[in-house]
């Protein structure tokens, strides 16, 4: 049997079941109203009855107090019963009344209490009979349409969330292409290559000078000249930052150096001014290029932020999709169980 056909058949059976239950309610409502009316009369009678004169004074106080509580609680419980379904909800409270409040009443008003309890028991039996007749229909509370409707709703939300995510992905891709084109038009790639090349060249020259200058550490340390010489011993880069002072220092110690160190000193005397200027020139150019790069990146930062915000929205959509998928899986498990019960009710296999 197709699902739609099964649902139509179930609706028809459900309507019949509802009509049957309504008739049962009407029948049992008449019964219980009559019994409740009878019990209320008994309560009124109990409330008005006088205690026998031979009852102990202390016992009389206890009985009066018990009667007042019993009558009030029982009357309140019964007056709130409008139909058989209300009775089913109030039965647990009614069952407790004679235990909680009838204890001392039985000493004096045993016959009245037993009569009321018998009528209460009949009410309970009426409800049990009604419930048994309702359940005899065998249809039960299946309600597949509610689950199917909820399933369709979640599927629609899931599809919408996926569409939103895919659209956001398309926007991100377009924005990324726009950003790449912007950087290309501004020459960012070439600028970064030039910066990298100048950096490498400056480091190479600096390393060459530092390597040569550091060879003079040993003789200078031995001479203990102090001042600029000590600064140089702490940091070989001082020779590059202050080439004139370093050349003056070399000239001062040149005659005190051995052949090997004198050869290094002569190389520095000849090449240091040129090398130091070359490094400074590259640094100046690097500073200019870096400023240009920073301006380009600053212009692109707004676009980068926009892309980041879109990517965050995509992550939120992904989380929403995972949540909806989980809900759908849970709902489909419930639906399978409900459809299995519906197959039992209809006596046929259902095809979705």
Coordinates of C-alpha atoms in Angstrom, one line a residue:
X1 CA 0.0 0.0 0.0
X2 CA 1.3 3.5 -0.9
X3 CA 1.9 5.9 1.9
X4 CA -0.8 8.4 0.8
X5 CA -3.3 5.6 0.5
X6 CA -2.3 4.3 3.9
X7 CA -2.7 7.7 5.5
X8 CA -6.2 8.1 3.9
X9 CA -7.2 4.7 5.3
X10 CA -5.8 5.7 8.7
X11 CA -7.7 9.0 8.7
X12 CA -10.9 7.1 7.9
X13 CA -10.3 4.6 10.7
X14 CA -9.3 7.5 13.0
X15 CA -12.6 9.3 12.3
X16 CA -14.5 6.2 13.0
X17 CA -12.5 5.6 16.2
X18 CA -13.2 9.2 17.4
X19 CA -16.9 8.8 16.8
X20 CA -16.9 5.5 18.7
X21 CA -15.0 7.1 21.6
X22 CA -17.3 10.1 21.7
X23 CA -20.3 7.7 22.1
X24 CA -18.5 5.9 24.8
X25 CA -17.7 9.2 26.6
X26 CA -21.4 10.2 26.4
X27 CA -22.5 6.9 27.8
X28 CA -20.0 6.9 30.7
X29 CA -20.4 10.6 31.4
X30 CA -24.1 10.0 32.2
X31 CA -23.1 7.2 34.6
X32 CA -20.4 9.1 36.5
X33 CA -22.4 12.3 36.8
X34 CA -25.2 10.3 38.5
X35 CA -22.7 8.6 40.8
X36 CA -20.9 11.9 41.6
X37 CA -24.3 13.5 42.4
X38 CA -25.0 10.6 44.8
X39 CA -21.6 10.9 46.5
X40 CA -22.0 14.7 46.9
X41 CA -25.4 14.1 48.6
X42 CA -23.7 11.6 50.9
X43 CA -21.0 14.2 51.7
X44 CA -23.6 16.8 52.5
X45 CA -25.3 14.3 54.8
X46 CA -22.0 13.4 56.5
X47 CA -21.2 17.1 57.0
X48 CA -24.5 17.8 58.7
X49 CA -24.6 14.7 61.0
X50 CA -24.2 15.2 64.7
X51 CA -21.7 13.3 66.8
X52 CA -23.2 10.8 69.4
X53 CA -23.3 12.3 72.9
X54 CA -21.3 9.5 74.4
X55 CA -18.2 10.2 72.2
X56 CA -15.1 11.2 74.2
X57 CA -14.4 15.0 74.0
X58 CA -10.8 14.5 72.7
X59 CA -12.0 12.0 70.1
X60 CA -14.8 14.3 69.1
X61 CA -12.3 17.1 68.3
X62 CA -10.2 14.7 66.2
X63 CA -13.3 13.5 64.3
X64 CA -14.6 17.0 63.7
X65 CA -11.3 18.1 62.3
X66 CA -11.0 14.9 60.2
X67 CA -14.5 15.4 58.9
X68 CA -14.0 19.0 57.9
X69 CA -10.8 18.1 55.9
X70 CA -12.3 15.0 54.4
X71 CA -15.5 16.7 53.2
X72 CA -13.6 19.8 51.8
X73 CA -11.0 17.7 49.9
X74 CA -13.5 15.2 48.5
X75 CA -16.0 17.8 47.4
X76 CA -13.3 19.8 45.7
X77 CA -12.0 16.8 43.9
X78 CA -15.5 15.7 42.7
X79 CA -16.7 19.2 41.7
X80 CA -13.6 19.5 39.3
X81 CA -14.7 16.4 37.4
X82 CA -16.5 17.5 34.2
X83 CA -16.3 14.3 32.3
X84 CA -14.9 10.8 32.2
X85 CA -11.4 12.0 31.1
X86 CA -11.3 14.4 34.1
X87 CA -12.2 11.5 36.3
X88 CA -9.2 9.5 35.0
X89 CA -6.9 12.4 36.1
X90 CA -8.5 12.7 39.5
X91 CA -8.6 9.0 40.5
X92 CA -5.2 9.0 42.2
X93 CA -6.3 11.9 44.4
X94 CA -9.6 10.3 45.2
X95 CA -7.9 7.0 46.1
X96 CA -5.8 8.8 48.8
X97 CA -8.7 10.7 50.5
X98 CA -10.1 7.9 52.7
X99 CA -6.5 7.0 53.8
X100 CA -5.5 10.6 54.6
X101 CA -8.7 12.0 56.0
X102 CA -11.0 9.1 56.9
X103 CA -9.0 7.6 59.7
X104 CA -10.9 9.1 62.7
X105 CA -14.2 9.4 60.8
X106 CA -14.5 5.6 60.7
X107 CA -14.7 5.5 64.6
X108 CA -18.0 7.4 64.5
X109 CA -19.3 7.4 60.9
X110 CA -18.1 4.0 59.7
X111 CA -21.3 3.2 57.7
X112 CA -21.3 6.6 55.9
X113 CA -17.5 6.4 55.0
X114 CA -17.9 2.8 53.7
X115 CA -20.9 3.9 51.5
X116 CA -18.9 6.8 50.1
X117 CA -15.8 4.5 49.5
X118 CA -18.0 2.0 47.7
X119 CA -19.3 4.7 45.4
X120 CA -15.8 6.0 44.8
X121 CA -14.8 2.4 43.9
X122 CA -17.6 2.2 41.5
X123 CA -16.4 5.4 39.8
X124 CA -13.0 3.9 39.5
X125 CA -14.5 0.7 37.9
X126 CA -16.5 2.9 35.5
X127 CA -13.3 4.6 34.3
X128 CA -11.5 1.2 34.0
X129 CA -14.4 -0.1 31.9
X130 CA -14.4 3.1 29.7
X131 CA -10.6 2.9 29.3
X132 CA -10.8 -0.8 28.3
X133 CA -13.5 -0.1 25.8
X134 CA -11.4 2.7 24.3
X135 CA -8.3 0.6 24.0
X136 CA -10.3 -2.3 22.5
X137 CA -10.4 -0.3 19.3
X138 CA -6.8 -1.2 18.8
X139 CA -5.9 1.9 16.7
X140 CA -3.7 3.5 19.4
X141 CA -2.0 6.9 19.1
X142 CA 0.0 6.5 15.9
X143 CA -0.3 10.1 14.4
X144 CA 2.1 9.6 11.4
X145 CA 0.9 12.7 9.6
X146 CA 2.4 15.0 12.3
X147 CA 5.8 13.3 12.0
X148 CA 5.6 13.5 8.2
X149 CA 4.7 17.1 8.3
X150 CA 7.6 17.8 10.7
X151 CA 9.9 15.8 8.4
X152 CA 8.9 17.9 5.4
X153 CA 9.4 21.1 7.4
X154 CA 12.9 20.0 8.4
X155 CA 13.8 18.9 4.9
X156 CA 12.7 22.3 3.5
X157 CA 14.8 24.1 6.2
X158 CA 17.8 21.8 5.3
X159 CA 17.5 22.5 1.6
X160 CA 17.2 26.2 2.3
X161 CA 20.3 26.2 4.5
X162 CA 22.3 24.3 1.8
X163 CA 21.2 26.8 -0.8
X164 CA 22.3 29.7 1.5
X165 CA 25.6 28.0 2.1
X166 CA 26.2 27.4 -1.6
X167 CA 25.3 31.0 -2.5
X168 CA 27.7 32.3 0.2
X169 CA 30.5 30.0 -1.2
X170 CA 29.9 31.5 -4.7
X171 CA 30.1 35.0 -3.2
X172 CA 33.3 34.2 -1.4
X173 CA 34.9 32.7 -4.5
X174 CA 33.9 35.9 -6.5
X175 CA 35.3 38.1 -3.8
X176 CA 38.5 36.2 -3.7
X177 CA 38.9 36.5 -7.5
X178 CA 38.2 40.2 -7.2
X179 CA 40.8 40.5 -4.4
X180 CA 43.4 38.6 -6.5
X181 CA 42.7 40.8 -9.5
X182 CA 43.1 43.9 -7.3
X183 CA 46.5 42.7 -5.9
X184 CA 47.6 41.8 -9.4
X185 CA 46.6 45.2 -10.8
X186 CA 48.5 46.9 -8.0
X187 CA 51.5 44.7 -8.8
X188 CA 51.7 43.1 -5.3
X189 CA 53.3 39.8 -6.5
X190 CA 56.1 41.7 -8.3
X191 CA 56.5 44.0 -5.4
X192 CA 56.9 41.1 -3.0
X193 CA 59.4 39.4 -5.3
X194 CA 61.4 42.6 -5.4
X195 CA 61.3 43.0 -1.6
X196 CA 62.4 39.4 -1.2
X197 CA 65.2 39.9 -3.7
X198 CA 66.4 43.1 -2.0
X199 CA 66.2 41.5 1.4
X200 CA 68.3 38.5 0.3
X201 CA 70.8 40.8 -1.4
X202 CA 71.1 43.0 1.7
X203 CA 71.5 39.9 4.0
X204 CA 74.2 38.5 1.7
X205 CA 76.3 41.7 1.8
X206 CA 75.8 42.0 5.5
X207 CA 76.8 38.4 6.1
X208 CA 79.9 38.9 4.0
X209 CA 80.9 42.0 6.0
X210 CA 80.1 40.5 9.4
X211 CA 82.1 37.4 8.5
X212 CA 85.2 39.5 7.6
X213 CA 84.8 41.8 10.5
X214 CA 84.3 39.0 13.1
X215 CA 87.8 37.7 12.2
X216 CA 89.2 40.7 14.0
X217 CA 87.5 39.9 17.3
X218 CA 90.4 37.9 18.6
X219 CA 93.2 40.5 18.2
X220 CA 90.9 43.4 19.3
X221 CA 89.9 41.4 22.4
X222 CA 93.5 40.9 23.2
X223 CA 94.3 44.6 22.8
X224 CA 91.6 45.7 25.2
X225 CA 91.1 49.2 23.6
X226 CA 87.7 49.8 25.1
X227 CA 85.2 52.3 23.7
X228 CA 84.0 51.6 20.2
X229 CA 86.1 48.4 20.0
X230 CA 84.1 46.9 22.9
X231 CA 80.8 47.8 21.1
X232 CA 82.1 46.0 18.0
X233 CA 83.1 42.9 20.1
X234 CA 79.5 42.7 21.4
X235 CA 77.9 43.1 17.9
X236 CA 79.7 42.8 14.6
X237 CA 76.9 44.8 13.0
X238 CA 78.4 47.9 14.5
X239 CA 80.9 47.9 11.7
X240 CA 78.1 48.3 9.1
X241 CA 76.2 50.8 11.1
X242 CA 79.3 53.0 11.8
X243 CA 81.7 52.3 9.0
X244 CA 83.8 55.5 9.5
X245 CA 84.5 54.7 13.1
X246 CA 85.3 51.1 12.3
X247 CA 87.7 52.2 9.6
X248 CA 89.4 54.6 12.0
X249 CA 89.7 51.7 14.5
X250 CA 91.3 49.4 11.8
X251 CA 93.8 52.1 10.9
X252 CA 94.7 52.5 14.5
X253 CA 95.5 48.8 15.0
X254 CA 96.7 47.9 11.5
X255 CA 100.4 47.8 12.3
X256 CA 99.8 45.7 15.4
X257 CA 98.1 42.9 13.4
X258 CA 99.7 39.8 12.1
X259 CA 99.8 39.0 8.4
X260 CA 96.5 37.0 8.4
X261 CA 94.5 39.6 10.3
X262 CA 96.1 42.5 8.4
X263 CA 94.9 41.0 5.2
X264 CA 91.3 40.9 6.5
X265 CA 91.7 44.5 7.8
X266 CA 92.9 45.7 4.4
X267 CA 89.9 44.1 2.7
X268 CA 87.6 45.9 5.1
X269 CA 89.5 49.2 4.5
X270 CA 89.0 48.8 0.8
X271 CA 85.4 47.4 0.7
X272 CA 83.6 48.4 3.9
X273 CA 82.5 51.9 2.8
X274 CA 81.1 50.6 -0.5
X275 CA 79.4 47.6 1.2
X276 CA 77.9 49.6 4.1
X277 CA 76.5 52.1 1.5
X278 CA 75.1 49.3 -0.6
X279 CA 73.3 47.8 2.5
X280 CA 71.9 51.3 3.4
X281 CA 70.8 51.9 -0.1
X282 CA 68.9 48.5 -0.2
X283 CA 67.4 49.2 3.2
X284 CA 66.1 52.6 2.0
X285 CA 64.6 51.0 -1.1
X286 CA 63.1 48.2 1.0
X287 CA 61.5 50.8 3.3
X288 CA 59.9 52.5 0.3
X289 CA 58.8 49.2 -1.2
X290 CA 57.4 48.0 2.1
X291 CA 55.4 51.3 2.5
X292 CA 53.9 50.7 -1.0
X293 CA 53.1 47.1 0.0
X294 CA 51.4 48.2 3.2
X295 CA 49.3 50.7 1.4
X296 CA 48.1 48.0 -1.0
X297 CA 47.4 45.6 1.8
X298 CA 45.6 48.3 3.7
X299 CA 43.3 48.9 0.7
X300 CA 42.7 45.1 0.4
X301 CA 42.1 44.7 4.2
X302 CA 38.4 45.8 3.9
X303 CA 37.9 43.1 1.2
X304 CA 39.8 40.5 3.3
X305 CA 37.5 41.3 6.3
X306 CA 34.4 41.0 4.1
X307 CA 35.6 37.5 2.9
X308 CA 36.4 36.5 6.5
X309 CA 32.9 37.5 7.6
X310 CA 31.3 35.6 4.7
X311 CA 33.4 32.5 5.7
X312 CA 32.2 32.8 9.3
X313 CA 28.6 32.8 8.0
X314 CA 29.4 29.7 5.9
X315 CA 30.6 28.0 9.1
X316 CA 27.4 29.0 10.9
X317 CA 25.4 27.5 8.0
X318 CA 27.4 24.3 8.1
X319 CA 26.6 24.0 11.9
X320 CA 22.9 24.6 11.1
X321 CA 23.0 22.0 8.4
X322 CA 24.6 19.4 10.8
X323 CA 22.0 20.2 13.4
X324 CA 19.1 19.8 10.9
X325 CA 20.6 16.6 9.5
X326 CA 20.7 15.2 13.1
X327 CA 17.1 16.2 13.7
X328 CA 16.0 14.6 10.4
X329 CA 17.8 11.4 11.3
X330 CA 16.2 11.3 14.7
X331 CA 12.7 12.0 13.2
X332 CA 13.1 9.4 10.5
X333 CA 13.9 6.8 13.2
X334 CA 10.7 7.8 15.0
X335 CA 8.7 7.8 11.7
X336 CA 9.9 4.3 10.9
X337 CA 8.6 3.0 14.2
X338 CA 5.2 4.8 13.7
X339 CA 4.8 3.5 10.2
X340 CA 5.6 0.0 11.5
X341 CA 2.8 0.3 14.0
X342 CA 0.5 1.7 11.2
X343 CA 1.3 -1.4 9.1
X344 CA 0.1 -3.5 12.1
X345 CA -3.1 -1.5 12.3
X346 CA -3.8 -1.6 8.6
X347 CA -2.5 -5.2 8.1
X348 CA -0.5 -4.2 5.0
X349 CA 3.0 -3.2 4.1
X350 CA 3.5 0.6 3.4
X351 CA 5.7 1.9 0.6
X352 CA 7.1 5.4 1.0

